[in-house]
Structure formats: C-alpha cells, structure tokens
Amino acid sequence: DTEVTQTPKHLVMGMTNKKSLKCEQHMGHRAMYWYKQKAKKPPELMFVYSYEKLSINESVPSRFSPECPNSSLLNLHLHALQPEDSALYLCASSSPGMGQKNTEAFFGQGTRLTVV
Amino acid sequence: KNQVEQSPQSLIILEGKNCTLQCNYTVSPFSNLRWYKQDTGRGPVSLTIMTFSENTKSNGRYTATLDADTKQSSLHITASQLSDSASYICVVSAPYGNKLVFGAGTILRVKS
C-alpha cells in the first residue's frame, strides 16, 4: 500500500466555521507534511511532523492548527479562515526524511478547500 | 537562495510526439532530485527520483537525466499520450531537514 489518503476531497466552509482535514498513511512513514497549493503555483510547505512531533512550522497563521495523533494520522484543524485561504491542501509522507538518499515521498490527492 | 527553475513554462505537442522538459537548480548541498506529474486539482505523483550519483532513470515512457556538475536535469517523454497532459514538477531536496524545493512546473498539453 503506497497510498496517502486525504479526506474530505472537497470542503466548503464559512469564515466562522471550524473544520478539520484528515490524512492517513499505512506505509510506516515517520515524517508527514502539510502543503498548501494555489492554482498554477507549486506547493508551499506549511508543517512537518517527524516521529509525531512538530519539527517545522513555516510561520503559518494560528488559524491553521496541525495535530499528529499517531504515526499514521495527520490532521489540520481550521478555524476562522479567510477567503484567501482557499486552496488545495496536500498531505505527504516519507521515511525517514525527504533529504535522505532515494527517500520516496508520497502525496495524497488533496482536499480542495473553499472559504466563503 | 535555493532555487529550482523549470522551462518551458508551458508546452503544447501533438499526440505521439516526444518532448523534453528542463530543470535547473541551485540547491546546495544536494541530496536528490525528483520529477512529479500533477493532474489539475490532484496530488503530485512521483515519476523518478535520482541522487547525485545517478545520471539517468527511466519509468516507462518517462526518462529523467541528471548532470550534478551543471545542476541540470531533464525529463524526456516518449510517444506522448493525451493522458500525459498535466503539470510536471521538478523537486530538489538537500541532505538535511525535511524540506523540498519545488520548481514552478511545466504545463504540458498533448492534443490529438
């Protein structure tokens, strides 16, 4: 199984809503990532979890709150988002880390988020 | 600043034709270089991954080359198909940390 599964595939939320994005992998990867991708732009790194601990936060606004309950799951909690936060949110995983030789990184299919 | 630049920005070719996409990078030190295919609104799918000691890597009709001395890579697509229409992204990683440096991608359109 080389899949990274993200749910939901699509999400529309109001600016006062609270929602969560979920990501799951069963490849035994110990590094998991959240990326944000705007149309026709490359993905931008948001957070990295390594061995269930937050290792990188790319100065993401606090309205995005990541959580890694265990080595297979990664959540992104959303609260009080703005319309400009609308984007494709991608989850990825790798083992042991992206910088290691021949480390494969797998991406999920993404959650298309629209903030209204 | 670590950068990855891709060319062309976009490309239109006829079905059955070959094409080559270019990637230049300044990431140093360098650990590996990956090519991904991304369909619109979907997650990137890995095509190839190469370390600095590898010169070429193939995956079906996709062949990637790497020249670590000149910091250049190319992705050659043979006998293109309509399903090859997508964005092709060159991604470079350094030996330490967990960050990938993404190129802006080349948007390929294959038409019949």
Short mmCIF file of C-alpha atoms in Angstrom, two decimals:
data_model
loop_
_atom_site.label_atom_id
_atom_site.label_comp_id
_atom_site.label_asym_id
_atom_site.label_seq_id
_atom_site.Cartn_x
_atom_site.Cartn_y
_atom_site.Cartn_z
CA ASP A 1 0.00 0.00 0.00
CA THR A 2 1.65 3.20 -1.19
CA GLU A 3 -1.28 5.46 -0.60
CA VAL A 4 -1.74 8.65 1.32
CA THR A 5 -5.47 9.12 1.87
CA GLN A 6 -6.94 12.55 2.45
CA THR A 7 -10.48 13.38 3.50
CA PRO A 8 -12.61 15.12 2.58
CA LYS A 9 -11.84 15.61 -1.12
CA HIS A 10 -13.78 18.87 -1.19
CA LEU A 11 -14.75 21.22 1.63
CA VAL A 12 -16.69 24.48 1.62
CA MET A 13 -16.69 26.36 4.89
CA GLY A 14 -17.72 29.74 6.20
CA MET A 15 -15.31 32.12 7.86
CA THR A 16 -16.75 31.35 11.31
CA ASN A 17 -16.72 27.58 10.90
CA LYS A 18 -14.38 25.06 12.48
CA LYS A 19 -13.42 22.10 10.32
CA SER A 20 -10.64 19.53 10.09
CA LEU A 21 -8.72 17.95 7.25
CA LYS A 22 -7.52 14.40 7.72
CA CYS A 23 -4.60 12.47 6.28
CA GLU A 24 -3.76 8.80 6.76
CA GLN A 25 -0.94 6.53 5.61
CA HIS A 26 -0.04 2.95 6.48
CA MET A 27 3.44 2.77 4.94
CA GLY A 28 5.20 3.13 8.28
CA HIS A 29 6.45 6.59 7.32
CA ARG A 30 7.57 8.68 10.29
CA ALA A 31 7.56 12.06 8.55
CA MET A 32 4.31 13.71 7.48
CA TYR A 33 3.72 17.06 5.85
CA TRP A 34 1.05 19.61 5.07
CA TYR A 35 1.35 21.72 1.93
CA LYS A 36 -0.85 24.48 0.56
CA GLN A 37 -1.14 24.90 -3.19
CA LYS A 38 -2.78 27.78 -5.02
CA ALA A 39 -3.81 27.41 -8.65
CA LYS A 40 -0.91 27.21 -11.10
CA LYS A 41 1.64 27.53 -8.28
CA PRO A 42 3.93 24.92 -6.71
CA PRO A 43 3.03 23.52 -3.29
CA GLU A 44 4.14 25.58 -0.30
CA LEU A 45 5.26 23.79 2.84
CA MET A 46 3.19 24.53 5.96
CA PHE A 47 4.11 21.97 8.61
CA VAL A 48 6.34 18.93 9.07
CA TYR A 49 5.90 16.26 11.70
CA SER A 50 8.78 13.94 12.40
CA TYR A 51 8.16 10.99 14.71
CA GLU A 52 4.85 12.56 15.74
CA LYS A 53 6.49 15.79 16.84
CA LEU A 54 6.13 19.12 15.05
CA SER A 55 9.55 19.83 13.56
CA ILE A 56 8.82 22.61 11.07
CA ASN A 57 6.21 25.37 11.13
CA GLU A 58 6.69 27.70 8.19
CA SER A 59 5.24 30.70 10.04
CA VAL A 60 1.71 29.56 9.32
CA PRO A 61 -1.11 31.67 10.85
CA SER A 62 -2.60 30.23 14.03
CA ARG A 63 -5.96 29.72 12.34
CA PHE A 64 -4.30 26.56 10.98
CA SER A 65 -3.55 24.07 13.74
CA PRO A 66 -1.85 20.76 12.93
CA GLU A 67 -2.13 17.61 15.00
CA CYS A 68 -0.44 14.22 14.73
CA PRO A 69 -2.35 11.79 16.99
CA ASN A 70 -0.21 8.81 15.94
CA SER A 71 2.32 7.76 13.34
CA SER A 72 -0.37 7.05 10.73
CA LEU A 73 -2.60 10.08 11.10
CA LEU A 74 -2.20 13.78 10.50
CA ASN A 75 -4.91 16.36 10.98
CA LEU A 76 -5.16 20.02 10.09
CA HIS A 77 -7.70 21.93 12.18
CA LEU A 78 -9.16 25.02 10.58
CA HIS A 79 -10.80 27.94 12.38
CA ALA A 80 -11.77 31.45 11.33
CA LEU A 81 -10.27 31.11 7.87
CA GLN A 82 -10.25 33.84 5.27
CA PRO A 83 -11.31 33.57 1.60
CA GLU A 84 -7.65 33.82 0.57
CA ASP A 85 -7.04 30.53 2.39
CA SER A 86 -8.99 28.76 -0.35
CA ALA A 87 -6.57 26.34 -1.97
CA LEU A 88 -5.67 22.70 -2.50
CA TYR A 89 -4.24 21.28 0.73
CA LEU A 90 -1.88 18.39 0.21
CA CYS A 91 -0.61 15.87 2.71
CA ALA A 92 2.60 13.94 2.10
CA SER A 93 4.62 11.32 3.91
CA SER A 94 8.14 9.95 3.68
CA SER A 95 10.56 7.75 5.54
CA PRO A 96 12.84 8.58 7.13
CA GLY A 97 13.11 12.13 5.75
CA MET A 98 12.97 13.97 2.45
CA GLY A 99 16.69 14.68 2.48
CA GLN A 100 17.77 11.08 2.68
CA LYS A 101 19.02 9.44 -0.48
CA ASN A 102 16.29 7.88 -2.55
CA THR A 103 13.68 8.68 0.04
CA GLU A 104 10.39 8.45 -1.72
CA ALA A 105 7.74 10.99 -0.83
CA PHE A 106 4.10 10.19 -1.45
CA PHE A 107 1.39 12.81 -1.77
CA GLY A 108 -2.30 12.47 -1.13
CA GLN A 109 -4.88 13.56 -3.66
CA GLY A 110 -5.54 16.73 -1.73
CA THR A 111 -8.51 18.50 -0.20
CA ARG A 112 -9.95 21.31 -2.29
CA LEU A 113 -10.90 23.93 0.30
CA THR A 114 -13.17 26.86 -0.45
CA VAL A 115 -13.74 29.53 2.21
CA VAL A 116 -16.86 31.62 1.70
CA LYS B 1 18.84 31.17 -2.05
CA ASN B 2 17.98 27.62 -3.05
CA GLN B 3 16.01 27.70 -6.26
CA VAL B 4 14.62 25.38 -8.88
CA GLU B 5 13.77 26.81 -12.28
CA GLN B 6 11.88 24.97 -14.98
CA SER B 7 11.43 25.58 -18.67
CA PRO B 8 9.40 25.92 -20.69
CA GLN B 9 6.57 27.32 -18.59
CA SER B 10 4.07 25.57 -20.87
CA LEU B 11 4.19 23.33 -23.90
CA ILE B 12 1.71 22.01 -26.45
CA ILE B 13 2.58 18.95 -28.50
CA LEU B 14 0.77 16.53 -30.79
CA GLU B 15 -0.09 13.07 -29.59
CA GLY B 16 2.66 10.60 -30.39
CA LYS B 17 5.43 13.19 -30.38
CA ASN B 18 8.33 13.33 -27.93
CA CYS B 19 9.21 16.25 -25.70
CA THR B 20 11.85 17.29 -23.19
CA LEU B 21 11.34 19.41 -20.10
CA GLN B 22 14.22 21.21 -18.39
CA CYS B 23 15.10 21.87 -14.76
CA ASN B 24 17.99 23.95 -13.41
CA TYR B 25 18.67 24.12 -9.70
CA THR B 26 20.94 25.94 -7.30
CA VAL B 27 20.12 23.85 -4.22
CA SER B 28 23.41 23.04 -2.48
CA PRO B 29 24.27 20.72 -0.95
CA PHE B 30 22.10 18.42 -2.98
CA SER B 31 20.66 15.06 -1.99
CA ASN B 32 18.14 14.03 -4.60
CA LEU B 33 16.04 15.31 -7.46
CA ARG B 34 12.53 14.17 -8.21
CA TRP B 35 10.11 14.63 -11.06
CA TYR B 36 6.42 14.61 -10.29
CA LYS B 37 3.35 14.63 -12.53
CA GLN B 38 0.38 16.55 -11.21
CA ASP B 39 -3.05 16.50 -12.78
CA THR B 40 -5.18 19.58 -12.18
CA GLY B 41 -6.67 19.53 -8.70
CA ARG B 42 -4.91 16.29 -7.74
CA GLY B 43 -1.84 15.46 -5.69
CA PRO B 44 1.59 15.07 -7.33
CA VAL B 45 2.56 11.55 -8.38
CA SER B 46 6.22 10.56 -8.38
CA LEU B 47 7.80 9.68 -11.73
CA THR B 48 11.50 9.39 -10.86
CA ILE B 49 13.94 10.10 -8.07
CA MET B 50 17.71 10.41 -8.59
CA THR B 51 20.67 11.00 -6.32
CA PHE B 52 23.75 12.98 -7.36
CA SER B 53 25.49 9.78 -8.46
CA GLU B 54 22.79 8.80 -10.94
CA ASN B 55 22.76 10.14 -14.49
CA THR B 56 19.54 8.67 -15.80
CA LYS B 57 16.41 6.99 -14.52
CA SER B 58 13.52 5.62 -16.55
CA ASN B 59 9.92 4.92 -15.72
CA GLY B 60 8.07 3.62 -18.75
CA ARG B 61 7.87 6.40 -21.35
CA TYR B 62 9.47 8.86 -18.92
CA THR B 63 13.27 9.21 -18.78
CA ALA B 64 14.97 11.66 -16.45
CA THR B 65 18.60 12.72 -16.72
CA LEU B 66 20.76 14.50 -14.19
CA ASP B 67 24.02 16.40 -14.54
CA ALA B 68 25.09 17.22 -10.99
CA ASP B 69 28.08 19.22 -12.23
CA THR B 70 25.99 21.70 -14.18
CA LYS B 71 23.00 21.30 -11.84
CA GLN B 72 20.65 20.46 -14.66
CA SER B 73 18.02 17.81 -15.13
CA SER B 74 15.67 16.94 -17.94
CA LEU B 75 12.55 14.83 -18.28
CA HIS B 76 12.02 13.23 -21.67
CA ILE B 77 8.57 11.94 -22.58
CA THR B 78 8.42 9.47 -25.45
CA ALA B 79 5.42 8.85 -27.70
CA SER B 80 3.19 11.24 -25.79
CA GLN B 81 -0.41 10.36 -24.99
CA LEU B 82 -3.40 12.55 -24.24
CA SER B 83 -3.20 11.38 -20.63
CA ASP B 84 0.25 12.95 -20.34
CA SER B 85 -1.42 16.36 -20.22
CA ALA B 86 -0.53 17.64 -16.75
CA SER B 87 1.91 19.80 -14.82
CA TYR B 88 5.39 18.33 -14.44
CA ILE B 89 7.24 19.50 -11.37
CA CYS B 90 10.95 19.25 -10.63
CA VAL B 91 11.70 18.98 -6.90
CA VAL B 92 15.10 19.07 -5.19
CA SER B 93 15.99 18.22 -1.61
CA ALA B 94 19.05 18.91 0.49
CA PRO B 95 20.67 16.19 2.64
CA TYR B 96 19.38 17.51 5.93
CA GLY B 97 15.99 18.54 7.12
CA ASN B 98 12.67 17.70 5.60
CA LYS B 99 12.21 20.42 3.04
CA LEU B 100 11.65 20.05 -0.67
CA VAL B 101 12.34 22.91 -3.07
CA PHE B 102 9.72 22.92 -5.80
CA GLY B 103 10.04 24.30 -9.28
CA ALA B 104 7.08 26.20 -10.71
CA GLY B 105 6.32 23.33 -13.07
CA THR B 106 5.86 22.93 -16.80
CA ILE B 107 2.28 22.65 -18.00
CA LEU B 108 2.14 20.11 -20.80
CA ARG B 109 -0.83 19.77 -23.10
CA VAL B 110 -0.98 16.89 -25.54
CA LYS B 111 -3.54 17.32 -28.28
CA SER B 112 -4.84 14.92 -30.90
#
